[in-house]
Backbone as a printed PyTorch tensor [residue, N CA C, xyz], in Angstrom:
tensor([[[  0.7700,  -1.2380,   0.0520],
         [ -0.0330,   0.0650,  -0.0830],
         [  0.8360,   1.2650,  -0.0680]],

        [[  0.3650,   2.2730,  -0.6710],
         [  1.0510,   3.4680,  -0.6000],
         [  0.6140,   4.3730,   0.3970]],

        [[  1.4900,   5.2340,   1.0510],
         [  1.2040,   6.0960,   2.0900],
         [  0.6980,   7.4500,   1.5660]],

        [[ -0.4560,   7.8190,   2.0680],
         [ -1.0180,   9.1770,   1.7120],
         [ -0.5960,  10.0850,   2.7680]],

        [[ -0.1110,  11.2570,   2.4500],
         [  0.2930,  12.2930,   3.4420],
         [  1.4040,  11.8370,   4.4900]],

        [[  2.4780,  11.4710,   3.9440],
         [  3.5790,  11.1680,   4.7830],
         [  4.2030,  12.2960,   5.3940]],

        [[  4.3770,  13.3500,   4.6480],
         [  4.9860,  14.6070,   5.0500],
         [  4.3940,  15.7530,   4.3300]],

        [[  4.2230,  16.8810,   4.8130],
         [  4.5990,  17.4760,   6.1030],
         [  3.5660,  17.1620,   7.2000]],

        [[  2.4590,  16.3880,   6.9760],
         [  1.4180,  16.1540,   7.9010],
         [  2.0090,  15.5100,   9.2270]],

        [[  2.9930,  14.6750,   9.1150],
         [  3.5990,  14.0000,  10.3250],
         [  4.3140,  14.9760,  11.0910]],

        [[  5.0650,  16.0020,  10.4520],
         [  5.8030,  16.9470,  11.2390],
         [  4.7920,  17.8080,  12.1130]],

        [[  3.6350,  18.0500,  11.5300],
         [  2.7360,  18.8770,  12.2860],
         [  1.9380,  18.0320,  13.1720]],

        [[  1.9760,  16.7540,  13.2150],
         [  1.3260,  15.8920,  14.0510],
         [ -0.2270,  15.6570,  13.6800]],

        [[ -0.5000,  15.8360,  12.5820],
         [ -1.9830,  15.6060,  12.0720],
         [ -2.2960,  14.2000,  11.6890]],

        [[ -3.3930,  13.6280,  12.0030],
         [ -3.7780,  12.2670,  11.8010],
         [ -4.9280,  12.2780,  10.7920]],

        [[ -4.8500,  11.3920,   9.7550],
         [ -5.7600,  11.1450,   8.7470],
         [ -6.3310,   9.8110,   8.9170]],

        [[ -7.6350,   9.5230,   9.1560],
         [ -8.5700,  10.4570,   9.6030],
         [ -8.3270,  10.9490,  11.0210]],

        [[ -9.1480,  11.7900,  11.5810],
         [ -8.9690,  12.2440,  12.9940],
         [ -8.9160,  13.8190,  12.8970]],

        [[ -7.6310,  14.3150,  12.6150],
         [ -7.5160,  15.7220,  12.5370],
         [ -7.8880,  16.4060,  11.1620]],

        [[ -7.7350,  15.4840,  10.0940],
         [ -7.9350,  15.9840,   8.8280],
         [ -8.6590,  14.8560,   8.0110]],

        [[ -9.7270,  15.2770,   7.3380],
         [-10.5180,  14.2110,   6.4900],
         [-10.0730,  14.6170,   5.0340]],

        [[ -9.8770,  13.6800,   4.2190],
         [ -9.5710,  13.8890,   2.7350],
         [-10.5400,  13.0170,   1.8530]],

        [[-10.9590,  13.5830,   0.7260],
         [-11.8580,  12.9210,  -0.2640],
         [-11.2960,  13.2320,  -1.4970]],

        [[-11.6160,  12.3040,  -2.5050],
         [-11.4050,  12.5310,  -3.9430],
         [-12.5240,  12.3000,  -4.7720]],

        [[-12.2880,  12.4840,  -6.0500],
         [-13.4860,  12.4430,  -6.9620],
         [-13.0580,  11.4420,  -8.1380]],

        [[-13.8950,  10.5610,  -8.4800],
         [-13.5570,   9.6080,  -9.5660],
         [-13.2910,   8.2070,  -9.1550]],

        [[-12.9330,   7.8270,  -7.9120],
         [-12.7560,   6.5380,  -7.3860],
         [-11.7910,   5.6670,  -8.3130]],

        [[-10.5860,   6.3380,  -8.6660],
         [ -9.6250,   5.5100,  -9.3530],
         [ -8.9290,   4.4380,  -8.4330]],

        [[ -8.2810,   3.5170,  -9.0630],
         [ -7.7700,   2.3080,  -8.3350],
         [ -6.8360,   2.8350,  -7.1720]],

        [[ -6.0190,   3.8460,  -7.4760],
         [ -5.1370,   4.3930,  -6.4320],
         [ -5.7700,   4.6760,  -5.1130]],

        [[ -6.8660,   5.2160,  -5.2450],
         [ -7.6970,   5.6040,  -4.0040],
         [ -7.7570,   4.4580,  -3.0040]],

        [[ -7.9340,   3.3170,  -3.4550],
         [ -8.0920,   2.1490,  -2.5360],
         [ -6.6770,   1.6440,  -2.1120]],

        [[ -5.6960,   1.9740,  -2.9460],
         [ -4.2380,   1.4050,  -2.6240],
         [ -3.5380,   2.2720,  -1.6800]],

        [[ -4.1170,   3.5410,  -1.4010],
         [ -3.3080,   4.4520,  -0.4330],
         [ -3.6940,   3.9550,   1.0020]],

        [[ -2.7600,   4.5390,   1.8810],
         [ -2.8830,   4.2560,   3.3080],
         [ -2.8990,   5.5570,   3.9090]],

        [[ -3.9030,   6.0850,   4.5120],
         [ -5.2390,   5.2010,   4.6720],
         [ -5.9500,   5.3290,   3.2690]],

        [[ -6.8190,   4.2970,   3.0550],
         [ -7.7530,   4.4250,   1.7890],
         [ -8.4780,   5.8570,   1.5910]],

        [[ -8.4540,   6.2210,   0.4020],
         [ -8.9660,   7.6060,   0.1310],
         [-10.5950,   7.4450,  -0.1860]],

        [[-11.3160,   8.1300,   0.6430],
         [-12.7380,   8.1380,   0.4780],
         [-12.9610,   9.0950,  -0.9570]],

        [[-13.9410,   8.5180,  -1.7530],
         [-14.0620,   9.1990,  -3.1260],
         [-15.5130,   9.2600,  -3.4720]],

        [[-15.7600,  10.1140,  -4.4670],
         [-17.1060,   9.9730,  -5.0760],
         [-16.9700,   9.2330,  -6.3810]],

        [[-17.7860,   8.2410,  -6.5770],
         [-17.7010,   7.3920,  -7.7120],
         [-18.9220,   7.8430,  -8.6440]],

        [[-18.3320,   8.1290,  -9.9580],
         [-19.3050,   8.4610, -11.0710],
         [-19.1500,   7.5440, -12.1030]],

        [[-20.1420,   7.5570, -13.0460],
         [-20.2190,   6.6670, -14.2150],
         [-19.5890,   7.5100, -15.4850]],

        [[-18.2140,   7.4790, -15.5240],
         [-17.7060,   8.2740, -16.6740],
         [-18.0130,   7.7410, -17.9900]],

        [[-18.3510,   6.5430, -18.0990],
         [-18.8480,   6.0280, -19.4250],
         [-19.9970,   6.5490, -19.8420]],

        [[-20.9850,   6.7320, -18.9150],
         [-22.3020,   7.3790, -19.1700],
         [-22.0060,   8.7920, -19.6710]],

        [[-21.1670,   9.5250, -18.8940],
         [-20.8840,  10.9330, -19.1900],
         [-20.4160,  10.9280, -20.5590]],

        [[-19.4220,  10.1310, -21.0010],
         [-18.9580,  10.0930, -22.3150],
         [-19.9330,   9.8790, -23.4180]],

        [[-20.9040,   8.8420, -23.1590],
         [-21.8930,   8.5320, -24.0680],
         [-22.7980,   9.7570, -24.2970]],

        [[-23.2230,  10.4170, -23.3200],
         [-24.0390,  11.5830, -23.3180],
         [-23.3970,  12.6340, -24.1580]],

        [[-22.0770,  12.9650, -23.9790],
         [-21.2590,  13.9410, -24.6130],
         [-21.2140,  13.5500, -26.0510]],

        [[-20.8750,  12.2980, -26.4170],
         [-20.8130,  11.7260, -27.7490],
         [-22.0490,  11.9740, -28.4670]],

        [[-23.2630,  11.6890, -27.9510],
         [-24.6550,  11.9490, -28.5750],
         [-24.8390,  13.3730, -28.8700]],

        [[-24.3710,  14.2920, -27.9610],
         [-24.5230,  15.7460, -28.1640],
         [-23.6340,  16.2080, -29.3100]],

        [[-22.4770,  15.6440, -29.3640],
         [-21.4360,  15.9160, -30.4860],
         [-22.0840,  15.4320, -31.8770]],

        [[-22.6000,  14.2520, -31.8920],
         [-23.1370,  13.7390, -33.1380],
         [-24.3240,  14.5430, -33.6030]],

        [[-25.1410,  15.1210, -32.6650],
         [-26.3310,  15.8870, -33.0900],
         [-25.8430,  17.1520, -33.6020]],

        [[-24.7450,  17.7250, -33.0460],
         [-24.1460,  19.0330, -33.4990],
         [-23.4970,  18.7990, -34.8870]],

        [[-22.8280,  17.7180, -35.0740],
         [-22.1440,  17.3960, -36.3120],
         [-23.1800,  17.1790, -37.3950]],

        [[-24.3740,  16.6630, -37.1100],
         [-25.4250,  16.3510, -37.9940],
         [-26.2140,  17.6530, -38.4480]],

        [[-25.7210,  18.8290, -37.8030],
         [-26.5700,  20.1050, -38.0530],
         [-27.4950,  20.4230, -37.1160]],

        [[-27.6540,  19.5720, -36.1150],
         [-28.8130,  19.7690, -35.0510],
         [-28.3010,  20.6470, -34.0090]],

        [[-29.2260,  20.9310, -32.9940],
         [-28.9120,  21.6370, -31.8340],
         [-29.2220,  20.6360, -30.6010]],

        [[-28.1500,  20.3190, -29.8120],
         [-28.4860,  19.4040, -28.7270],
         [-29.3220,  20.2470, -27.7600]],

        [[-30.1330,  19.3870, -26.9310],
         [-30.8760,  19.9640, -25.9990],
         [-30.1750,  20.7130, -24.8170]],

        [[-30.5550,  21.6800, -24.3580],
         [-29.8400,  22.3770, -23.3740],
         [-30.5850,  21.9930, -22.0830]],

        [[-29.8700,  21.8840, -21.0480],
         [-30.5360,  21.6760, -19.7250],
         [-29.5740,  20.9710, -18.6800]],

        [[-30.0010,  20.6360, -17.7210],
         [-29.0260,  20.0760, -16.6070],
         [-29.1440,  18.4790, -16.7850]],

        [[-28.0580,  18.0030, -16.8750],
         [-27.9340,  16.5010, -16.9880],
         [-27.6560,  15.9250, -15.6720]],

        [[-28.4900,  15.0600, -15.1140],
         [-28.0730,  14.4570, -13.8330],
         [-27.4870,  13.1690, -14.0820]],

        [[-26.4780,  12.9030, -13.2010],
         [-25.7340,  11.7040, -13.4750],
         [-25.7090,  10.9800, -12.0270]],

        [[-25.7380,   9.6230, -12.0600],
         [-25.6050,   8.9690, -10.8390],
         [-24.3540,   8.9540, -10.2540]],

        [[-24.2270,   9.0200,  -8.8800],
         [-22.9010,   9.0470,  -8.1970],
         [-23.0930,   8.2430,  -6.8560]],

        [[-21.9880,   7.8650,  -6.2910],
         [-22.1360,   7.1850,  -4.9660],
         [-20.8460,   7.6130,  -4.1960]],

        [[-21.0060,   7.6390,  -2.8930],
         [-19.9040,   7.9030,  -1.9650],
         [-19.3210,   6.5600,  -1.6100]],

        [[-17.9620,   6.4050,  -1.7410],
         [-17.0970,   5.2860,  -1.4760],
         [-16.3910,   5.6430,  -0.2320]],

        [[-16.8880,   5.2690,   1.0110],
         [-16.1380,   5.5760,   2.2160],
         [-15.0720,   4.6860,   2.4880]],

        [[-13.9220,   5.3670,   2.8630],
         [-12.8200,   4.5430,   3.1250],
         [-12.1070,   5.1870,   4.3000]],

        [[-11.0260,   4.8070,   4.8040],
         [-10.4150,   5.3630,   6.2010],
         [-10.0710,   6.7920,   6.1140]],

        [[ -9.8230,   7.3990,   5.0520],
         [ -9.4360,   8.8730,   5.0860],
         [-10.5150,   9.7830,   5.4370]],

        [[-11.7720,   9.4490,   5.2880],
         [-12.8670,  10.2310,   5.6370],
         [-13.6390,   9.9940,   6.8550]]])
């Protein structure tokens, strides 16, 4: 496992978690491999890519993509850092 926040955190006497909570976005494999494990927000990047691709194809075909708010599913992956 790789160590998250080896220095200067230790010189200051901060503990993760405890004194400092850390979170990431995207839930990459490294998040679980760190020590302590990094709490992250997991998103479906494939779904986001498909939506963007459809919008691009619409634009390339001369159309106008719908404007609006796109809601994507996400989940919180709680690990030791949070």
